[in-house]
XYZ file of C-alpha atoms in Angstrom:
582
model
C 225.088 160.446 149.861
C 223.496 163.656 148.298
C 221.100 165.648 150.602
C 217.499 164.391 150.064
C 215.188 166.456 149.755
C 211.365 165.782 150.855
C 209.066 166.662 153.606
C 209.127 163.747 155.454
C 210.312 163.187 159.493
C 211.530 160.073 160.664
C 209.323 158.404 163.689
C 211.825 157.720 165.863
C 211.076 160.071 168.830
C 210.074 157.919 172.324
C 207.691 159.483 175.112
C 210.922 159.631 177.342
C 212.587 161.911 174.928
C 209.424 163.890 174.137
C 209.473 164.389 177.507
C 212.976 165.028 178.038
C 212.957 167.917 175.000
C 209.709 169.235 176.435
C 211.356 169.497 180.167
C 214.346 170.470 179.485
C 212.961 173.569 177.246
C 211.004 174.279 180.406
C 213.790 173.679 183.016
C 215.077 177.155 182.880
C 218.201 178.986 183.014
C 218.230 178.167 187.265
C 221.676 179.182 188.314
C 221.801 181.988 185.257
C 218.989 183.819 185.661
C 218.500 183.350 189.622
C 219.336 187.499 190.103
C 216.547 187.714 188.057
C 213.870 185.508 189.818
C 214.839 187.136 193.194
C 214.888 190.151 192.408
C 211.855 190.207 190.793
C 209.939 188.673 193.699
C 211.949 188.436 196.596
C 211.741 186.342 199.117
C 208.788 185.119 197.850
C 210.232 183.952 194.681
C 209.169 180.737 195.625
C 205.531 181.326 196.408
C 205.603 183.139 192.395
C 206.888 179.890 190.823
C 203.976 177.757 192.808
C 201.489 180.102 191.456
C 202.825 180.318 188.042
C 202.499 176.417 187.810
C 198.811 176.350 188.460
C 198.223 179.179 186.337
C 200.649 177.633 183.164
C 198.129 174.358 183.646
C 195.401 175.292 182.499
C 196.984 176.766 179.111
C 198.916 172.609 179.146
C 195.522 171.532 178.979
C 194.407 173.422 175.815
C 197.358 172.086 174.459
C 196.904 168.689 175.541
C 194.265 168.765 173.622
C 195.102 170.901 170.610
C 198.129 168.502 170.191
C 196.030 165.021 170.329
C 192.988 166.257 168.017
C 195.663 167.706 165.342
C 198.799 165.960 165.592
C 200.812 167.875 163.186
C 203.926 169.742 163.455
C 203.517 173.448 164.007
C 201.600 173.415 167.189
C 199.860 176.816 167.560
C 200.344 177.840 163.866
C 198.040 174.351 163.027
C 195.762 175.224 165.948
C 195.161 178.583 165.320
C 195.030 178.521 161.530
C 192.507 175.904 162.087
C 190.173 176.943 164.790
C 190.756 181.388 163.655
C 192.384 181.816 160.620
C 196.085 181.748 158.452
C 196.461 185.104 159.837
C 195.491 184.404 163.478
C 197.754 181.337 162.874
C 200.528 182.928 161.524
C 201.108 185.670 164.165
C 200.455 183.175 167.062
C 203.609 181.546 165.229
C 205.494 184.768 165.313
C 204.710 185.574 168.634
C 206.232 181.767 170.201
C 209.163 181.896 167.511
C 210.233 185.653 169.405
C 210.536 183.067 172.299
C 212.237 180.354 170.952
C 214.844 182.239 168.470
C 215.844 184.455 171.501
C 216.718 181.062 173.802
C 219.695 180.162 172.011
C 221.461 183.671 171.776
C 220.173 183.813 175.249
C 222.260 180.513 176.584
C 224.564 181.375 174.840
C 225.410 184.474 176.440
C 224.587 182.899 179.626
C 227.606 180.574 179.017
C 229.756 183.081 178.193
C 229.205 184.928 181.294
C 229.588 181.637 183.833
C 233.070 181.390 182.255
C 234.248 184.817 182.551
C 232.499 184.944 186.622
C 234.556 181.281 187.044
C 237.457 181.388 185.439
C 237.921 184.785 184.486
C 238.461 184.682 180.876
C 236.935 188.317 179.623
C 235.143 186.857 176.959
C 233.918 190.179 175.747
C 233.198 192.043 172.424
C 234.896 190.298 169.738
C 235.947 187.012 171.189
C 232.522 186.685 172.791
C 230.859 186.650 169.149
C 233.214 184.265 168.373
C 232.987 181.486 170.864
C 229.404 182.217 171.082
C 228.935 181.282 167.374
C 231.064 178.299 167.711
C 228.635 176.915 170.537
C 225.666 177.928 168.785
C 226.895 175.524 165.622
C 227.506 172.540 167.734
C 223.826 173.053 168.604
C 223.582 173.621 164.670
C 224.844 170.311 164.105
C 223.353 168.078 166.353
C 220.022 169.199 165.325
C 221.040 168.637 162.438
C 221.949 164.796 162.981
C 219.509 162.181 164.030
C 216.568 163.140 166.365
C 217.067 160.239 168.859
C 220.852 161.304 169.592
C 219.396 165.190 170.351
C 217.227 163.390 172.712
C 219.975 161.212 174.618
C 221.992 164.173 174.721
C 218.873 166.052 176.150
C 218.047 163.331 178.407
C 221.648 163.234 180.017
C 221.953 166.728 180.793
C 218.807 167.151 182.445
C 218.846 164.325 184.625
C 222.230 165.931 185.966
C 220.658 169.094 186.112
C 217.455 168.181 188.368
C 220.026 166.381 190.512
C 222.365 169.159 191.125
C 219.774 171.758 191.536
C 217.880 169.074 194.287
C 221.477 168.436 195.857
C 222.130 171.917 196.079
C 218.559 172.575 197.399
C 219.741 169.769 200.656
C 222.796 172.162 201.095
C 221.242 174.887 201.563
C 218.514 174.184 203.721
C 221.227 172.171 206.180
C 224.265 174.825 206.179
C 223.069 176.145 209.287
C 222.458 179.586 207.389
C 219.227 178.789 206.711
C 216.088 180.773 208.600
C 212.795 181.991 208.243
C 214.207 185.211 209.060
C 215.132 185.440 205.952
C 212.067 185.641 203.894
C 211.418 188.506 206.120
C 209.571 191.461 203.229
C 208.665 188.112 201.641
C 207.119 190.591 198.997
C 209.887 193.150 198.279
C 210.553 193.222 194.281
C 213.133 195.565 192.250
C 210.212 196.916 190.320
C 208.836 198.456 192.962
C 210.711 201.931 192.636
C 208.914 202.398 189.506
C 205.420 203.172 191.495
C 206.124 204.023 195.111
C 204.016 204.150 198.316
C 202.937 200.834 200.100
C 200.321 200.184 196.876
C 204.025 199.744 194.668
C 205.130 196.683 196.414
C 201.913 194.595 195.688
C 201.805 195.765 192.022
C 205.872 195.576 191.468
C 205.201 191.468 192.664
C 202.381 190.739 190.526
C 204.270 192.452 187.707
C 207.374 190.390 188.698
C 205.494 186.844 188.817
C 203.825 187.707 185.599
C 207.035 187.610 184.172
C 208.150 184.192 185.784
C 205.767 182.773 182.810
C 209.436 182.748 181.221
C 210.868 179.986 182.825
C 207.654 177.720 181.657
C 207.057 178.140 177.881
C 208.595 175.314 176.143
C 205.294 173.034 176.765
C 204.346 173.825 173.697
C 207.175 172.354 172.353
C 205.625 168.986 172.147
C 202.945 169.306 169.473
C 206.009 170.616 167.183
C 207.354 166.681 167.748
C 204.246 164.648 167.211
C 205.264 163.819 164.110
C 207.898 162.075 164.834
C 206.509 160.296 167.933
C 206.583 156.634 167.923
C 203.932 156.308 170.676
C 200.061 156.806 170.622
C 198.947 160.154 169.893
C 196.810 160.573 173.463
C 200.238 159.925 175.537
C 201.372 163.392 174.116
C 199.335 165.206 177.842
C 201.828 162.896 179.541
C 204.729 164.899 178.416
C 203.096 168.045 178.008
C 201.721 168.079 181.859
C 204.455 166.043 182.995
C 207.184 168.452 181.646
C 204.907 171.820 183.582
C 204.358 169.955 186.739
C 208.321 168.747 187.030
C 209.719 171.638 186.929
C 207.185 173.556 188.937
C 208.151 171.679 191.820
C 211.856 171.579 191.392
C 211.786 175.654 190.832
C 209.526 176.011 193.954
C 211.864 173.486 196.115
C 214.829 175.011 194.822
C 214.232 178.821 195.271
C 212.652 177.852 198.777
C 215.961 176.720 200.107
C 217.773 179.701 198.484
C 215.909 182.559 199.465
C 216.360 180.869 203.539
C 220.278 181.007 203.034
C 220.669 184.705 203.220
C 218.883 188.175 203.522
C 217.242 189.347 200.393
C 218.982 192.481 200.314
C 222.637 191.125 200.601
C 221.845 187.809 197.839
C 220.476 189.966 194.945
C 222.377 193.471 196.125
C 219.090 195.216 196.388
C 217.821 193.802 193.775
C 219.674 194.289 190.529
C 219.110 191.513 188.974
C 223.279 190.667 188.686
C 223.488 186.845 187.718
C 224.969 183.396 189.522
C 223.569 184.477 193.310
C 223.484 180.903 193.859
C 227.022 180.369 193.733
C 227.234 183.345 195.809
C 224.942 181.988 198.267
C 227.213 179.052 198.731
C 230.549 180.692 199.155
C 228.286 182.340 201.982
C 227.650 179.191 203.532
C 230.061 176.890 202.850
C 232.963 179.266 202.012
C 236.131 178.209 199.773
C 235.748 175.108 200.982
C 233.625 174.075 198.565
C 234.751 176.090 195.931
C 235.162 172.533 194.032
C 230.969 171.826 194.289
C 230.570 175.659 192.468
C 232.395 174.463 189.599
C 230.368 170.976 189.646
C 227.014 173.238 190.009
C 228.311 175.446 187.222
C 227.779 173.002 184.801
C 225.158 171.117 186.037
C 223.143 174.755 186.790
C 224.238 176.651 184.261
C 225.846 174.692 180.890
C 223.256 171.634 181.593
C 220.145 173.692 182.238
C 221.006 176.209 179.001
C 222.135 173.107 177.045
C 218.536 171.248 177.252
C 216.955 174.506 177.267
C 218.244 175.380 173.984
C 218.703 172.167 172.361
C 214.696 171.744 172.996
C 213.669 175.188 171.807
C 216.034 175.215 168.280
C 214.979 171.620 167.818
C 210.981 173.319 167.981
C 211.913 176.831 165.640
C 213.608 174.123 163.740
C 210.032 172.501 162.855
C 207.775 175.353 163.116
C 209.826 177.168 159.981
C 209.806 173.818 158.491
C 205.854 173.626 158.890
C 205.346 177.313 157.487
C 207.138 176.454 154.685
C 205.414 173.180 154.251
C 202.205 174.586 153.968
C 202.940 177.859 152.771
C 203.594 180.133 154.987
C 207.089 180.161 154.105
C 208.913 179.471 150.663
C 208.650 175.720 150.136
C 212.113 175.093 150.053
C 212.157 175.552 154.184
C 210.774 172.202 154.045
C 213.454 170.131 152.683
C 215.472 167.851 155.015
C 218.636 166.307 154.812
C 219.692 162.318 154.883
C 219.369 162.360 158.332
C 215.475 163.654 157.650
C 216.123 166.931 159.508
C 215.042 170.488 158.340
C 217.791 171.600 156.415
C 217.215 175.595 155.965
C 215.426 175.882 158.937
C 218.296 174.675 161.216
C 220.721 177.216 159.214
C 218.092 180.645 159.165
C 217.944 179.935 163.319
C 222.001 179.667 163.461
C 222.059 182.972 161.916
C 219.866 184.847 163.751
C 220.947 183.359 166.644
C 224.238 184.486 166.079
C 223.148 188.369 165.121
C 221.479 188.169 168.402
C 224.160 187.943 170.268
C 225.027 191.579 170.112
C 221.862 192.069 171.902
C 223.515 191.767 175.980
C 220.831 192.551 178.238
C 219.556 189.537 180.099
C 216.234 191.236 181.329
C 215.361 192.358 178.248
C 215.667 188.780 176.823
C 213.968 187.726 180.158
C 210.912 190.202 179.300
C 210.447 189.818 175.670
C 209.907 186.559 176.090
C 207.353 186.422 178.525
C 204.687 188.941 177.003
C 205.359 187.073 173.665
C 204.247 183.994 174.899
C 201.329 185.561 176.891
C 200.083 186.579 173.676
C 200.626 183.813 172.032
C 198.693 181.474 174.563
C 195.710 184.249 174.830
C 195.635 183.479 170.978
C 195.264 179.916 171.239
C 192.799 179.991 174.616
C 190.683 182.057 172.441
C 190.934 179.400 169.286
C 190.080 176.519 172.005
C 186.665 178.095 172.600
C 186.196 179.057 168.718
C 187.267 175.394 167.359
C 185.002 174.071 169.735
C 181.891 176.002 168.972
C 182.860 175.203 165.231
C 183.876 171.733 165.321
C 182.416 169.949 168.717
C 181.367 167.005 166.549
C 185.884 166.204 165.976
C 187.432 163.579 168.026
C 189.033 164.641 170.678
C 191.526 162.110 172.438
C 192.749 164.421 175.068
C 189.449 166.339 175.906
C 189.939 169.605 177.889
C 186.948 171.174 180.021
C 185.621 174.136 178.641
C 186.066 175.832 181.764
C 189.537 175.158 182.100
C 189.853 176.969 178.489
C 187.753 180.339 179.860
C 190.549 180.255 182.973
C 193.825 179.835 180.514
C 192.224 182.830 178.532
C 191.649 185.043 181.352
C 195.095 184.161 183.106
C 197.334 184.460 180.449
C 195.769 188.086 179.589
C 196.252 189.220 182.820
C 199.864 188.075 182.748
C 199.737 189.739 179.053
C 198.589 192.976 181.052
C 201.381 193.156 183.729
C 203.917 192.095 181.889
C 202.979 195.306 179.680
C 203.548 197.353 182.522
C 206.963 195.860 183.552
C 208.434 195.664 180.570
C 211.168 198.243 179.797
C 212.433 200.692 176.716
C 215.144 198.461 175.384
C 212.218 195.264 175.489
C 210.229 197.437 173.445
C 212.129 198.288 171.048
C 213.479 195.357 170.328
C 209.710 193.996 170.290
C 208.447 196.313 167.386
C 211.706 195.401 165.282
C 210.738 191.274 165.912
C 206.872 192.542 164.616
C 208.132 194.960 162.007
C 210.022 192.210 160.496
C 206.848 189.992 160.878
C 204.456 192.619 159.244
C 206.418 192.855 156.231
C 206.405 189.196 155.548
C 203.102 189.057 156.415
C 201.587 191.747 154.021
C 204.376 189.968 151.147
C 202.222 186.943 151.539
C 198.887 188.727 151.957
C 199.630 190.761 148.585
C 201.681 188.320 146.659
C 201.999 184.736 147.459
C 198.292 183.993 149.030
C 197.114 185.118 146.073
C 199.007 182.638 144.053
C 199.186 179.433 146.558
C 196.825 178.554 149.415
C 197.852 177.825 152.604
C 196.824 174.297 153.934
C 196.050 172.032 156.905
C 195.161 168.551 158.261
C 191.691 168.686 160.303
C 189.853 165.555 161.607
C 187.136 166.354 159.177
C 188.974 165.460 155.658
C 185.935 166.762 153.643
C 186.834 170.141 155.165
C 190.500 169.610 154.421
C 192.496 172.715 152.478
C 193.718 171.042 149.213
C 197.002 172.850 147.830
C 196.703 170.859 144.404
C 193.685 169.562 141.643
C 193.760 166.865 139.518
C 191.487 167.503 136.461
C 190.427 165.229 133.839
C 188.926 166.729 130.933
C 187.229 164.290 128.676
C 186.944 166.112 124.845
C 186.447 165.363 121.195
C 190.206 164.890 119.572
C 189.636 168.019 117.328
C 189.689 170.098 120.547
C 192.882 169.059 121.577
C 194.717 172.375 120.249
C 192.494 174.345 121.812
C 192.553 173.080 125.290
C 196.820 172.608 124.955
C 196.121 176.130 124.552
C 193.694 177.124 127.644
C 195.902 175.027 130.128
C 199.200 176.975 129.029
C 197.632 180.186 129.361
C 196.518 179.368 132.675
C 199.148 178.067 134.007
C 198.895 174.851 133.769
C 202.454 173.093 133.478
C 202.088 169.759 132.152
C 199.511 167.376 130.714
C 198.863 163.155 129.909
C 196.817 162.953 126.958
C 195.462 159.285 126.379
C 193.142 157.955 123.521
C 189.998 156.532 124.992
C 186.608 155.048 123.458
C 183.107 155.385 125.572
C 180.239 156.559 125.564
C 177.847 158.460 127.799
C 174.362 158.967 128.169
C 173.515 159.153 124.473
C 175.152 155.433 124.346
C 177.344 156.314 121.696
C 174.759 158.483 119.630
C 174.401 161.980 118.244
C 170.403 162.488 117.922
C 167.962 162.351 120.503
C 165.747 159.102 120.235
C 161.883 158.927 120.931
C 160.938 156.959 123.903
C 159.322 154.286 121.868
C 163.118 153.968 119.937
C 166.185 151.863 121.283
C 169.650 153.235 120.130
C 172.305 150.421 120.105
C 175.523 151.567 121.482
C 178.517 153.128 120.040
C 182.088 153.415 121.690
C 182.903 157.039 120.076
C 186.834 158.056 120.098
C 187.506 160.740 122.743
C 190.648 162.002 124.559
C 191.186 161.748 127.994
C 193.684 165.247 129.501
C 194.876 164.848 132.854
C 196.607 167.644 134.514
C 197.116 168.396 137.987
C 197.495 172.174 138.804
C 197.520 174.539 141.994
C 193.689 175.150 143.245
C 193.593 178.701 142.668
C 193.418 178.083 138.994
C 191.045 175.170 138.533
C 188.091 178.073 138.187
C 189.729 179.986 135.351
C 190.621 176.105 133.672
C 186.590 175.193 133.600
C 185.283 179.137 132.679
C 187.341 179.030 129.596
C 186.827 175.531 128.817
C 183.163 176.462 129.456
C 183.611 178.890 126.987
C 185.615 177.646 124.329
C 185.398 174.191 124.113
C 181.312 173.623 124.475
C 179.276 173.501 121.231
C 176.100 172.821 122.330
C 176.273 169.156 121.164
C 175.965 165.846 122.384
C 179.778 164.420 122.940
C 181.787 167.563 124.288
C 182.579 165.839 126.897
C 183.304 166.320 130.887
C 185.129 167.559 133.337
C 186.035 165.568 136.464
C 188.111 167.184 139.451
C 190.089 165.319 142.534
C 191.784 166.258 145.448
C 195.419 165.619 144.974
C 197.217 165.461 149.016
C 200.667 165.923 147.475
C 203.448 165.413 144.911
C 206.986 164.659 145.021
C 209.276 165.529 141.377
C 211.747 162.607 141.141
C 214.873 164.394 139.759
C 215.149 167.327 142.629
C 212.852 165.950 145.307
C 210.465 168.705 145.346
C 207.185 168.672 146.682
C 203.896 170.283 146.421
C 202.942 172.720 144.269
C 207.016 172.798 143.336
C 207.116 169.630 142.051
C 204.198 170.286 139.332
């Protein structure tokens, strides 16, 4: 079968694999990234991840609701676009995708560095870029393939993850190793050389937990999916809470036992943030002897966890390019999917940036990119909470979340913006304002050129407030003035038109004098044409000025002009929809 192209996804997706993808975006890089977390807040690691989960909540609630009041894929580029503005809504987008895209290359490298630590492979330079790209296009190709075998596949490996990381959390806190004297500085952090004096260690840990936002974005990934739920749209806040709250608890559990199974200092070498501690920790404890269980947790902590992790975040840049494009943020042709009803271009622009990302080999600087982007982009959507409902308090709201609990998710995710602006480093920051350079100059090519041509659009409760992308007019005219309106729709634009021969009459009845009151005109059917076209919005004005213009006489029997919305169109011979397929 040839591709097929449309804009359609397939509703195939259960709660349990909503769920799965949404958790297992969340459910971090735990045995990859550990030098990080500990080293960032010490002992107390665990104490940051507890706090982190009941600050992420309230920011799950605004998009509990968000995702239930305008179930569309896109999640904060729909909610922000709606309750701001296109441009409010397109940068939120930008912001999350610097997230998501950087996941993949991120895993990957992670991978790449578990086999070189176990088996010693030097998988560097060259042959790093290679394997890397050949595990970054299996990912290619199963998002490609059918949704509900991503989601098995998801499902699997996280399951086998949370019960590795819980085993290994038993081992440690029974090897005998384990003691409270250990969590002794329970607030010691690597940052805090950057400040000095006593005051350094409190800010260094508040900088360091701001950052442990990281390991919990990938909520959002569930609005991106409602369209292809096959459950009730208010059961999304199971998954999107559900997904927060697990892995809260298994990162608090997890990092409690490990920070009791050895002294700060020696686990994380005084802090520099060096990867796989955890198998470190249980060579400590355990010795060779269970050399066998450090393979078993190297795939179940490392592959597993960076498998779900980035099978759930491509699968979400996978439908947020493929809502841009869909309502035209990007070219339209990022919405076409393939037999399988997966986003075709979208899947293939995220393999190759992926793969150019590679080259970039610091793990803290992918660590810290991410977590100010997402900052911002949840103090963008707190702030379109309180704005939508203001606007719109009259739309139905399935999931309804407390105003309150909005004000809170704004004010804690811009402190967490704040720190994580103080901990972030040179290399983060420059690799920041190349992301946003890259998203300026698309943004001022659609500002300058294509905005001005084509409309963005978007589904709202309220459909009388709806952005149409498309008009159909029908312009009812005398058959003489059929030249000159063939010749007002081409010079407007307009690409195509049904002409049919009608007889009526109108509120004359037929005639063409004006009769006293005390006279009764019979009634005439009078031969007219009936022009249909449909055409982009943008130039329905200029159609009815110059018809306005040209066509009226001043007589009974010009005729009319009727307009309707038109929600979409698909071209039969290449698939293409929207204002492509006119």
């Amino acid at each position: 079968m040839g591709e097929k192209k449309t804009n359609a996804l397939s509703k195939s997706m259960k709660l349990i694999y909503v769920y799965a993808m949404a958790t297992g975006a969340i459910f971090t890089f735990m045995c990859y990234w550990d030098g990080i977390f500990m080293s960032y807040t010490g002992p107390g690691t665990f104490l940051a991840f507890a706090l982190m989960t009941l600050a992420v909540l309230p920011t799950a609630f605004v998009y509990a609701e968000f995702s239930t009041m305008l179930p569309s894929t896109g999640s904060c580029l729909v909610f922000n676009t709606v309750g701001i503005n296109k441009h409010a809504g397109f940068w939120s987008a930008w912001l999350i995708m610097c997230a998501w895209i950087a996941v993949p290359a991120a895993g990957v490298l992670g991978i790449i560095e578990w086999l070189n630590h176990q088996f010693g492979l030097g998988l560097t330079g060259g042959k790093a870029v290679i394997v890397g790209s050949l595990v970054l296009c299996f990912w290619c190709v199963l998002s490609l393939y059918k949704n509900v075998v991503a989601g098995k596949v998801q499902s699997f490996m996280l399951m086998a993850g949370i019960a590795g990381i819980l085993i290994c959390s038993l081992l440690f806190l029974f090897s005998g190793h384990w003691s409270i004297a250990n969590f002794a500085d329970f607030f010691t952090s690597s940052n805090e050389k950057q400040w000095g004096g006593n005051f350094a260690t409190g800010i260094a840990w508040v900088v360091g937990c701001s950052f442990m936002i990281t390991p919990y974005f990938g909520f959002e990934t569930v609005p991106a999916m409602v369209e292809e739920g096959d459950f009730p749209i208010k059961d999304q806040k199971k998954a999107i809470l559900g997904s927060v709250i697990t892995c809260g608890a298994i990162y608090t559990i997890f990092y409690f036992c490990l920070a009791g199974a050895m002294p700060w200092a020696e686990l994380t070498n005084g802090g520099d943030c060096h990867p796989f501690i955890t198998f470190e920790a249980l060579q400590y404890c355990f010795g060779d002897k269970i050399a066998w269980f450090v393979l078993i947790m190297g795939i179940v902590g490392v592959v597993f966890p960076i498998g779900t992790s980035v099978l759930g975040f491509w699968y979400s840049g996978v439908r947020m390019i493929y809502a841009m494009g869909r309502q035209n943020f990007l070219p339209k042709q990022f919405s076409y999917t393939n037999k399988y009803n997966q986003p075709t271009l979208p899947n293939i622009l995220i393999l190759v940036v992926s793969i150019g990302f590679i080259a970039m080999q610091s793990i803290t600087a992918f660590f810290d990119l991410m977590a100010f982007a997402c900052a911002l982009c949840y103090v963008i959507t707190s702030i379109s909470s309180l704005v939508l409902l203001k606007k719109h308090p009259e739309w139905e709201r399935p999931y309804k979340c407390a105003t309150g609990l909005k004000i809170v998710s704004l004010i804690i995710m811009a402190i967490i913006a704040f720190f994580c602006t103080i901990g972030i480093g040179k290399a983060t920051w420059l690799g920041f304002a190349g992301y946003m350079g890259v998203g300026l100059i698309l943004w001022l090519y659609m500002i300058l050129i294509k905005w001005k041509h084509e409309k963005v659009w978007m589904k709202t409760p309220d459909e009388e407030k709806r952005l149409w992308i498309m008009k159909e007019l029908e312009i009812v005219i005398k058959p003489e003035k059929l030249e000159n309106l063939k010749r007002i729709l081409d010079s407007e634009g307009a690409r195509g038109v049904m002409i049919t021969t009608i007889f009526g009459y109108g509120h004359q009845k037929g005639a063409g004098q004006v009769y006293t009151r005390d006279e009764t005109p019979g009634i005439n059917l009078l031969p007219k044409l009936s022009v249909r076209t449909v055409v982009k919005d943008e130039i329905v004005e200029g159609i009815i000025n110059k018809v306005l213009e040209e066509l009226n006489t001043n007589s009974f029997g010009d005729g009319k002009i009727f307009i309707k919305d038109i929600e979409e169109a698909v071209k039969i011979r290449t698939g293409e929809t929207g204002n492509d397929a006119l």
